[in-house]
Each structure stands twice: as structure tokens, then as C-alpha cells.
Amino acid sequence: MIPLRDVLLWPPFQAAQPLHLLSPERLENTHIRWVHSSEVADIADLLHGGELLLTAGTTIREASREVLSRYLFALVRRGVAALAVETVDWSEAQRALLTEHAHIANIPLIELRNSAPFVDIAEHTNSMIVNKQARMHVVVDELSRKLAELISSSLHPDLGHIMELIAQTLDAQATLYDHSGEVLAQSAAKLTTKDTEESGKARQRADAVVVIAGNITATLEISATTQPVELLQSAASRTAEVLSIALAHLLRPSSSHIVEQRLIRAIMEDALYATLANLWDRANVPLGPFAIFVVRPFNSGTLNTSVYTAVRKILGHGAMDSVGTDLIGVIPLPDAGTRAAREKFAASLNSIATKFPSRAVVGTLSWNQTFAYLSYTDAVAVLNDEHFSNAGVIDSMRHYPTRALRNLENQYFSRSYIHAQVEPLRLWDEKHSTQLVDTLTMWLDCACNTTETAAVLHVERQTLHKRLTKIFELLEGDPRHDADLLGLHLALRMSQLRTEI
């Protein structure tokens, strides 16, 4: 990977008059894994993450807000590093719309105000990336060779010596944590000459898990101020592989870790109550209320082990395990102040998911192990919902009404019901440019309180009464006297939802 900053400074790119609104810090921290150009609308599915995507914008220039938003969020979910759009013949309104939605999607956007030689840019940049990767492979291969020699020279290799070898080879700091986040071994905490000279630089960090017998047993973290993060990550991944083979006798997964893994698998498989109760007890998870949570990295790569370690520290007496790219866990909650404790955990998890860009969901509150599977499937359903795409935590319970309405709206009977209930008001609004549908919805949201409704809508009470009179006339009566007031309210909300979608 190479810094986006270096790509922008290349003369042919500068000739295209690139315009970006990235902060200096974000520009410095945005790195490119590859450069790709395409005009395909659904290109996100063909990317792997980390790309600088070049486009002339033919598929998005005339796109609606909804289409443009879906395009940008799809790129974000795929982990695209930055988007460069040639806006030579665009109007200011089109540029403003693109900039607005790029800001909402939080994707680095570069406007190219002159024609850009996409082929030359891609060829030059990708050559730089390949050459840099080749140089990194030499360093990592040398580290791997030294490490293999050190490990093979002793029946019981010293973890501290291994950390020192990594640190000296990479001019870095190396630390090995167990699965609970405790330090197993680390290199000496001393500054190198280069560190002293460049102490103003932020430390780059990379980590990789040590897997033994299918279990995450330890985490290796390497940090430095003088090395690119991709070199550190490559070295961490290769070193972790060697450690997992060579140190199996030293780093066997603990019995508690194995029980936690079995408990999470049992929850995912909707095991019988007796099985869950037994594993719950063996994992030392307190009985009482609880919630299931799931954390998923933003890109399609592996779970960031910094997330694993950070979540472990706030989990308390809960249990968790990584399954594929997801981190799945159960957080026990107190009998008193249950909901407040759940919200506090969600806030802590949100800080982690924001710091290490991930999406996380805290599932529904449960008081019985039988409902653990339902809490888990509910959390996964939210994670898979494309409407929730930003980094951070989503509380599945807070979004239940909107999700329920979406599911109802997908049924044919719901469309017919919406039409029957709302159509007279919709037609009146369409013909007279009024807001009867929105007014009635807000009135029902406010429990038919006219004072509160008028305040929310910023209208006089007399104006609101006139609207309600017309509404009652079109509905042929006051809906408060109708036994199906809930049905009317649902129909109105679903109607609004359909227009938003």
C-alpha cells in the first residue's frame, strides 16, 4: 500500500487539478492497495477493499439521490480507500450533490476538474505498489528465516527472545497477548535512534492472531514509528503463523476459552435449553438477563484482533468467540438497572467500533437462555440490513419499529391495506399540494395531542384543526372512534417509509 498523498503529487494526477476536502490527518492516513477504473454501477461487488477507484462518473452524474447514495455506501462497505471522479463537464449542482453524499457516506472524494489519463495513473501507481510489496517481502522473509532458526534451536523457545528478534529486525516494539488481553511477552521498551529522530510521528500498529487447534490463543501486536503499517501487518501475519506451529505446546487454549467457544456455537445453533444451561454454568456466565452482541469489521477481511482485545476488556464475566470475520458474545446484565447496564455496554462497544472501524449490534434483551438464539439472529439481521451501514453500534431494540414496518411493507397484503387507508389523503395532497398524510401521522405519533403536534409541525393550532377537519372528512369520521386506530397508524408509517426507500 502507498499513501494517497503520494498518488496525488504525481504530475499527471496534478494536471487533472485534483480537488479534495480531506483533512491533513485523513489524507496522511489514507493508503491505496490498488488503483482501478470503472464506469460500472455495481462495481463494489468486484472490488476487494483498499482501492483508489477512478471514474468518469457516467453512471452517477445524472443519478438520483437514492441511487447515488447506494453507490457510495456500497463502496464504503467494500472498504474502498478513495473515489476519484472526473467532473469536467458537471454542473455545480451535480458536484454539490456528489460532495454532499460522499460526506454522508464518509468516503474520501477527489474531484478531477481536468481530464485525467486513467490508464497512465493506474499503471504508474500499481507499479509503485508492486515494487514496494516486493521490498517488504524480502524483509518479512528474512524475519521468518531468523525466527525459524531461533525456534528450532531450542525445545522450549523463550517468548521474550522471540519478541526481541521481531523488534530488532523491524526496528519496532513487539508484544504477545493471551486471549484475555494479558501480556505474555514483550520486547524491551526502548527507543531506537530512528524513533528518537522521528518521535513526532504517530506509532503505526498491526496485529495478528495465533491460532492453535482452531482456537484464537494469543494476539501478536507490532508497532513502530518508522515502518509502514502494511509491512508491520505482513510481518505480524507471517510471524503468527510460525508461532502457532512452533509454540503449540506453550500456548494451548485454556479450558475456559474452549468452553466459551462451545457456548457461542451452541447459541448460534439454537441448542437445547439443557445444553445451553450446562455451558452457561461451565463458562461462569452469571444467570439472569443478558444480550447477545455481534461485531463485524467494515471490510471483508479478517477480524481486527485489536477489537477482540478491546472488547474482552469490557466484557466482564461474559463469553465471546470469533466466528469467521464476526466476533460474537454474550454480555450478562444485572437484575437491577438492566436496561441502563445494556445501554452502558453498548456505549463502550460503540467507542471500540468507531476507533477500529467496525459495525456492531447489541441484540434484544433476554431473561432466559432459550431466547439467546433469537437475540443472536436479530443482531445478525440488523448487521445484514443495508440500511444500517455506518461504523459504530446499532441497538436492535431501538430500530425494531422501523424494521418491522419494512418487513410488513414487503408483503402484498400490506400494500393493499396502505392503499385502502391512505389513498384518499394522498390524492388530496397530490391535487392541492397539502400535507395531510404527514399531519395525520404526526398527530398519531403525538398520541392525538393537538398542542404537541402543532409545536412539532411548527404550525398554528387553528391551522392544525383545519387540517384535521379535512382529514376526518376524507376518512369519513374521527379515527379515534374507530377500533382500528393502530391499523391506520401503521398504514401511514408504512406509506411514509415507502417514499423514503
Short mmCIF file of C-alpha atoms in Angstrom, two decimals, residues 10-349:
data_model
loop_
_atom_site.label_atom_id
_atom_site.label_comp_id
_atom_site.label_asym_id
_atom_site.label_seq_id
_atom_site.Cartn_x
_atom_site.Cartn_y
_atom_site.Cartn_z
CA TRP A 10 2.34 12.61 -9.27
CA PRO A 11 2.48 15.23 -12.13
CA PRO A 12 -0.16 13.59 -14.45
CA PHE A 13 -2.53 13.47 -11.48
CA GLN A 14 -1.77 17.09 -10.60
CA ALA A 15 -2.51 18.04 -14.21
CA ALA A 16 -6.09 16.84 -13.66
CA GLN A 17 -6.45 19.53 -10.94
CA PRO A 18 -7.48 17.18 -8.12
CA LEU A 19 -9.71 18.80 -5.52
CA HIS A 20 -10.34 17.10 -2.19
CA LEU A 21 -11.80 18.11 1.16
CA LEU A 22 -9.84 15.62 3.28
CA SER A 23 -8.27 16.83 6.48
CA PRO A 24 -4.43 16.69 6.55
CA GLU A 25 -4.63 13.85 9.07
CA ARG A 26 -7.02 11.77 6.97
CA LEU A 27 -5.03 12.43 3.81
CA GLU A 28 -1.90 11.24 5.59
CA ASN A 29 -3.63 8.10 6.92
CA THR A 30 -5.39 7.04 3.70
CA HIS A 31 -3.43 4.34 1.88
CA ILE A 32 -4.04 2.74 -1.51
CA ARG A 33 -3.76 -1.01 -2.09
CA TRP A 34 -4.52 -0.83 -5.82
CA VAL A 35 -5.88 1.54 -8.47
CA HIS A 36 -8.89 0.54 -10.55
CA SER A 37 -11.02 2.45 -13.06
CA SER A 38 -14.61 1.59 -13.95
CA GLU A 39 -17.94 3.05 -15.05
CA VAL A 40 -19.93 0.01 -13.84
CA ALA A 41 -22.72 0.96 -11.44
CA ASP A 42 -22.37 -2.12 -9.23
CA ILE A 43 -18.56 -2.18 -9.27
CA ALA A 44 -18.40 -2.55 -5.47
CA ASP A 45 -19.10 -6.30 -5.71
CA LEU A 46 -16.00 -6.74 -7.89
CA LEU A 47 -13.58 -4.92 -5.56
CA HIS A 48 -11.63 -6.27 -2.58
CA GLY A 49 -11.09 -3.13 -0.49
CA GLY A 50 -8.30 -0.59 -0.32
CA GLU A 51 -8.66 0.56 -3.93
CA LEU A 52 -8.49 4.08 -5.36
CA LEU A 53 -11.42 3.96 -7.78
CA LEU A 54 -11.18 6.22 -10.84
CA THR A 55 -14.37 7.01 -12.72
CA ALA A 56 -15.59 9.49 -15.31
CA GLY A 57 -18.89 9.45 -13.44
CA THR A 58 -21.09 8.43 -16.37
CA THR A 59 -23.19 6.16 -14.13
CA ILE A 60 -23.67 8.66 -11.31
CA ARG A 61 -23.72 12.07 -12.96
CA GLU A 62 -27.48 12.04 -13.59
CA ALA A 63 -28.30 9.60 -10.76
CA SER A 64 -31.00 10.35 -8.21
CA ARG A 65 -30.10 10.93 -4.58
CA GLU A 66 -31.12 7.37 -3.71
CA VAL A 67 -29.06 5.76 -6.48
CA LEU A 68 -26.02 7.92 -5.70
CA SER A 69 -26.29 7.12 -2.00
CA ARG A 70 -26.50 3.37 -2.68
CA TYR A 71 -23.46 3.57 -4.98
CA LEU A 72 -21.31 5.38 -2.40
CA PHE A 73 -22.37 3.28 0.59
CA ALA A 74 -21.68 0.10 -1.41
CA LEU A 75 -18.11 1.34 -1.96
CA VAL A 76 -17.75 2.15 1.75
CA ARG A 77 -18.99 -1.29 2.79
CA ARG A 78 -16.46 -2.84 0.42
CA GLY A 79 -13.68 -0.84 2.04
CA VAL A 80 -12.70 1.30 -0.95
CA ALA A 81 -9.93 3.69 0.10
CA ALA A 82 -10.95 6.68 -2.04
CA LEU A 83 -13.07 7.68 -5.03
CA ALA A 84 -11.77 9.98 -7.78
CA VAL A 85 -14.44 11.37 -10.11
CA GLU A 86 -13.74 13.33 -13.30
CA THR A 87 -16.22 16.23 -13.08
CA VAL A 88 -15.04 18.24 -16.09
CA ASP A 89 -18.48 18.82 -17.64
CA TRP A 90 -20.54 18.59 -14.47
CA SER A 91 -22.77 21.39 -13.26
CA GLU A 92 -22.17 22.95 -9.85
CA ALA A 93 -25.41 21.38 -8.62
CA GLN A 94 -24.20 17.92 -9.66
CA ARG A 95 -20.84 18.48 -7.97
CA ALA A 96 -22.53 19.73 -4.81
CA LEU A 97 -24.80 16.66 -4.69
CA LEU A 98 -21.83 14.32 -5.10
CA THR A 99 -19.86 16.11 -2.39
CA GLU A 100 -22.84 16.08 -0.01
CA HIS A 101 -23.46 12.34 -0.34
CA ALA A 102 -19.75 11.50 -0.20
CA HIS A 103 -19.61 13.39 3.11
CA ILE A 104 -22.64 11.47 4.41
CA ALA A 105 -21.12 8.13 3.33
CA ASN A 106 -17.76 9.21 4.80
CA ILE A 107 -15.77 8.18 1.72
CA PRO A 108 -12.68 10.20 0.66
CA LEU A 109 -13.68 12.01 -2.53
CA ILE A 110 -11.35 13.57 -5.09
CA GLU A 111 -12.77 15.72 -7.87
CA LEU A 112 -10.73 15.80 -11.08
CA ARG A 113 -11.53 19.14 -12.71
CA ASN A 114 -9.49 18.32 -15.86
CA SER A 115 -9.36 15.19 -17.99
CA ALA A 116 -7.18 12.55 -16.36
CA PRO A 117 -5.14 9.78 -18.05
CA PHE A 118 -6.68 6.93 -16.06
CA VAL A 119 -4.56 4.24 -17.75
CA ASP A 120 -1.28 6.05 -17.02
CA ILE A 121 -2.28 6.80 -13.43
CA ALA A 122 -3.28 3.18 -12.76
CA GLU A 123 -0.16 1.76 -14.41
CA HIS A 124 2.25 4.09 -12.59
CA THR A 125 0.62 3.73 -9.17
CA ASN A 126 0.18 -0.03 -9.35
CA SER A 127 3.84 -0.39 -10.33
CA MET A 128 4.82 1.62 -7.25
CA ILE A 129 2.67 -0.65 -5.09
CA VAL A 130 4.11 -3.87 -6.57
CA ASN A 131 7.71 -2.67 -6.12
CA LYS A 132 7.03 -1.68 -2.54
CA GLN A 133 5.45 -5.07 -1.84
CA ALA A 134 8.48 -6.85 -3.28
CA ARG A 135 10.79 -4.94 -0.94
CA MET A 136 8.56 -5.79 2.02
CA HIS A 137 8.57 -9.48 1.13
CA VAL A 138 12.37 -9.50 1.41
CA VAL A 139 12.21 -8.08 4.95
CA VAL A 140 9.43 -10.44 6.04
CA ASP A 141 11.18 -13.48 4.53
CA GLU A 142 14.34 -12.59 6.43
CA LEU A 143 12.39 -12.25 9.68
CA SER A 144 10.69 -15.58 9.09
CA ARG A 145 14.04 -17.28 8.47
CA LYS A 146 15.58 -15.85 11.66
CA LEU A 147 12.53 -16.79 13.66
CA ALA A 148 12.56 -20.38 12.38
CA GLU A 149 16.25 -20.70 13.31
CA LEU A 150 15.62 -19.36 16.83
CA ILE A 151 12.66 -21.65 17.46
CA SER A 152 14.34 -24.77 16.06
CA SER A 153 17.43 -24.19 18.23
CA SER A 154 15.53 -24.92 21.45
CA LEU A 155 12.93 -27.41 22.64
CA HIS A 156 11.38 -24.66 24.76
CA PRO A 157 11.83 -21.34 22.91
CA ASP A 158 11.70 -18.24 25.06
CA LEU A 159 8.82 -15.93 24.10
CA GLY A 160 10.77 -12.89 25.25
CA HIS A 161 13.65 -13.72 22.90
CA ILE A 162 11.17 -14.14 20.03
CA MET A 163 9.68 -10.70 20.71
CA GLU A 164 13.18 -9.20 20.83
CA LEU A 165 14.07 -10.75 17.48
CA ILE A 166 10.94 -9.29 15.87
CA ALA A 167 11.64 -5.87 17.41
CA GLN A 168 15.28 -5.77 16.28
CA THR A 169 14.55 -6.95 12.74
CA LEU A 170 11.76 -4.43 12.17
CA ASP A 171 13.03 -1.60 14.40
CA ALA A 172 9.74 -1.90 16.27
CA GLN A 173 8.06 -2.95 19.50
CA ALA A 174 6.54 -6.44 19.73
CA THR A 175 4.01 -7.69 22.31
CA LEU A 176 2.24 -11.03 22.66
CA TYR A 177 -1.13 -11.09 24.48
CA ASP A 178 -3.15 -14.07 25.62
CA HIS A 179 -6.82 -14.38 24.59
CA SER A 180 -7.94 -12.34 27.62
CA GLY A 181 -5.66 -9.41 26.77
CA GLU A 182 -2.94 -10.09 29.35
CA VAL A 183 0.69 -9.66 28.25
CA LEU A 184 2.54 -12.96 27.73
CA ALA A 185 5.80 -11.45 26.48
CA GLN A 186 7.11 -8.21 25.00
CA SER A 187 10.27 -6.70 23.63
CA ALA A 188 12.27 -4.26 25.72
CA ALA A 189 10.60 -0.84 25.84
CA LYS A 190 13.40 1.30 24.47
CA LEU A 191 13.54 3.94 21.75
CA THR A 192 15.69 3.32 18.72
CA THR A 193 17.70 6.08 17.05
CA LYS A 194 15.09 6.43 14.36
CA ASP A 195 12.32 6.57 16.95
CA THR A 196 14.14 9.42 18.70
CA GLU A 197 14.61 11.34 15.47
CA GLU A 198 11.01 10.91 14.39
CA SER A 199 9.30 10.99 17.78
CA GLY A 200 6.76 13.40 16.38
CA LYS A 201 5.28 10.65 14.22
CA ALA A 202 2.33 8.58 15.37
CA ARG A 203 3.02 4.91 16.03
CA GLN A 204 1.73 2.50 13.40
CA ARG A 205 0.25 -0.72 14.76
CA ALA A 206 -0.54 -4.11 13.27
CA ASP A 207 -1.69 -7.33 14.86
CA ALA A 208 -2.42 -10.95 14.04
CA VAL A 209 -3.94 -13.84 15.93
CA VAL A 210 -2.08 -17.00 16.91
CA VAL A 211 -4.45 -19.89 16.21
CA ILE A 212 -3.82 -23.30 17.77
CA ALA A 213 -6.18 -26.24 17.25
CA GLY A 214 -8.77 -23.92 15.71
CA ASN A 215 -8.80 -21.54 18.69
CA ILE A 216 -7.55 -17.96 18.92
CA THR A 217 -4.96 -18.45 21.63
CA ALA A 218 -2.92 -15.26 21.53
CA THR A 219 -2.52 -11.95 19.71
CA LEU A 220 0.75 -10.59 18.38
CA GLU A 221 0.99 -6.80 18.14
CA ILE A 222 3.84 -4.98 16.39
CA SER A 223 4.17 -1.17 16.49
CA ALA A 224 6.68 1.30 15.09
CA THR A 225 7.03 4.91 14.01
CA THR A 226 9.48 4.23 11.17
CA GLN A 227 7.76 1.40 9.27
CA PRO A 228 4.67 1.39 7.03
CA VAL A 229 1.67 -0.34 8.54
CA GLU A 230 1.44 -2.83 5.66
CA LEU A 231 4.98 -4.08 6.41
CA LEU A 232 4.06 -4.46 10.08
CA GLN A 233 0.85 -6.29 9.17
CA SER A 234 2.64 -8.63 6.77
CA ALA A 235 5.29 -9.40 9.36
CA ALA A 236 2.68 -9.92 12.10
CA SER A 237 0.67 -12.34 9.95
CA ARG A 238 3.71 -14.39 8.90
CA THR A 239 5.13 -14.44 12.44
CA ALA A 240 1.80 -15.51 13.92
CA GLU A 241 1.69 -18.47 11.53
CA VAL A 242 5.14 -19.60 12.65
CA LEU A 243 4.25 -19.10 16.31
CA SER A 244 1.06 -21.13 16.01
CA ILE A 245 3.02 -24.14 14.71
CA ALA A 246 6.10 -23.86 16.87
CA LEU A 247 4.55 -22.90 20.21
CA ALA A 248 1.53 -25.19 20.34
CA HIS A 249 2.91 -26.83 23.49
CA LEU A 250 3.33 -23.46 25.22
CA LEU A 251 0.15 -21.72 24.10
CA ARG A 252 -2.54 -24.36 24.31
CA PRO A 253 -6.04 -22.84 24.52
CA SER A 254 -7.29 -22.72 28.09
CA SER A 255 -10.26 -24.79 29.19
CA SER A 256 -12.26 -21.61 29.84
CA HIS A 257 -11.62 -20.41 26.28
CA ILE A 258 -12.77 -23.75 24.87
CA VAL A 259 -15.97 -23.63 26.94
CA GLU A 260 -16.69 -20.07 25.75
CA GLN A 261 -16.23 -21.22 22.16
CA ARG A 262 -18.66 -24.12 22.68
CA LEU A 263 -21.22 -21.84 24.33
CA ILE A 264 -21.17 -19.37 21.42
CA ARG A 265 -21.53 -22.22 18.91
CA ALA A 266 -24.45 -23.64 20.91
CA ILE A 267 -26.20 -20.25 20.86
CA MET A 268 -25.70 -19.97 17.10
CA GLU A 269 -27.10 -23.48 16.56
CA ASP A 270 -30.16 -22.91 18.79
CA ALA A 271 -29.15 -25.78 21.07
CA LEU A 272 -31.49 -27.32 23.62
CA TYR A 273 -32.03 -25.49 26.89
CA ALA A 274 -30.23 -28.19 28.89
CA THR A 275 -27.13 -27.83 26.69
CA LEU A 276 -27.14 -24.05 26.95
CA ALA A 277 -27.66 -24.11 30.72
CA ASN A 278 -24.76 -26.53 31.17
CA LEU A 279 -22.35 -24.48 29.02
CA TRP A 280 -23.59 -21.25 30.62
CA ASP A 281 -22.60 -22.58 34.01
CA ARG A 282 -19.26 -24.03 32.85
CA ALA A 283 -18.34 -20.70 31.20
CA ASN A 284 -19.08 -18.93 34.51
CA VAL A 285 -21.57 -16.57 32.86
CA PRO A 286 -23.94 -15.33 35.62
CA LEU A 287 -27.60 -16.32 35.36
CA GLY A 288 -30.05 -13.51 34.76
CA PRO A 289 -30.76 -11.03 32.00
CA PHE A 290 -28.32 -10.80 29.08
CA ALA A 291 -27.92 -9.68 25.47
CA ILE A 292 -26.06 -11.14 22.52
CA PHE A 293 -23.75 -8.83 20.56
CA VAL A 294 -22.01 -9.21 17.21
CA VAL A 295 -19.08 -7.14 15.87
CA ARG A 296 -18.11 -7.22 12.20
CA PRO A 297 -15.15 -5.45 10.53
CA PHE A 298 -16.05 -2.87 7.89
CA ASN A 299 -14.20 -4.56 5.07
CA SER A 300 -14.38 -8.21 4.06
CA GLY A 301 -11.04 -9.09 5.64
CA THR A 302 -10.30 -10.75 8.96
CA LEU A 303 -11.37 -9.63 12.39
CA ASN A 304 -9.08 -6.93 13.77
CA THR A 305 -7.56 -8.51 16.85
CA SER A 306 -7.30 -5.09 18.50
CA VAL A 307 -11.09 -5.18 18.52
CA TYR A 308 -11.01 -8.65 20.09
CA THR A 309 -8.70 -7.49 22.88
CA ALA A 310 -10.61 -4.25 23.50
CA VAL A 311 -13.99 -5.99 23.72
CA ARG A 312 -12.56 -8.62 26.06
CA LYS A 313 -11.60 -5.86 28.49
CA ILE A 314 -15.19 -4.54 28.76
CA LEU A 315 -16.90 -7.94 28.72
CA GLY A 316 -16.60 -8.70 32.43
CA HIS A 317 -17.97 -12.18 33.19
CA GLY A 318 -19.41 -12.65 29.73
CA ALA A 319 -18.29 -15.02 26.98
CA MET A 320 -17.26 -14.44 23.38
CA ASP A 321 -15.51 -16.02 20.43
CA SER A 322 -14.63 -15.19 16.83
CA VAL A 323 -16.57 -16.98 14.12
CA GLY A 324 -15.25 -16.24 10.65
CA THR A 325 -14.94 -12.45 10.48
CA ASP A 326 -17.54 -11.88 13.23
CA LEU A 327 -16.95 -11.52 16.96
CA ILE A 328 -19.96 -12.96 18.80
CA GLY A 329 -20.53 -12.71 22.53
CA VAL A 330 -23.00 -12.74 25.41
CA ILE A 331 -22.94 -9.90 27.93
CA PRO A 332 -24.57 -10.67 31.32
CA LEU A 333 -26.61 -7.84 32.85
CA PRO A 334 -27.65 -7.09 36.45
CA ASP A 335 -31.18 -7.75 37.73
CA ALA A 336 -31.48 -4.10 38.80
CA GLY A 337 -30.83 -1.36 36.26
CA THR A 338 -30.81 -3.93 33.46
CA ARG A 339 -31.62 -1.61 30.58
CA ALA A 340 -29.23 1.06 31.80
CA ALA A 341 -26.42 -1.52 32.02
CA ARG A 342 -27.19 -2.71 28.49
CA GLU A 343 -27.00 0.89 27.20
CA LYS A 344 -23.71 1.45 29.05
CA PHE A 345 -22.20 -1.65 27.42
CA ALA A 346 -23.49 -0.50 24.01
CA ALA A 347 -21.81 2.88 24.52
CA SER A 348 -18.48 1.22 25.39
CA LEU A 349 -18.79 -1.09 22.39
#
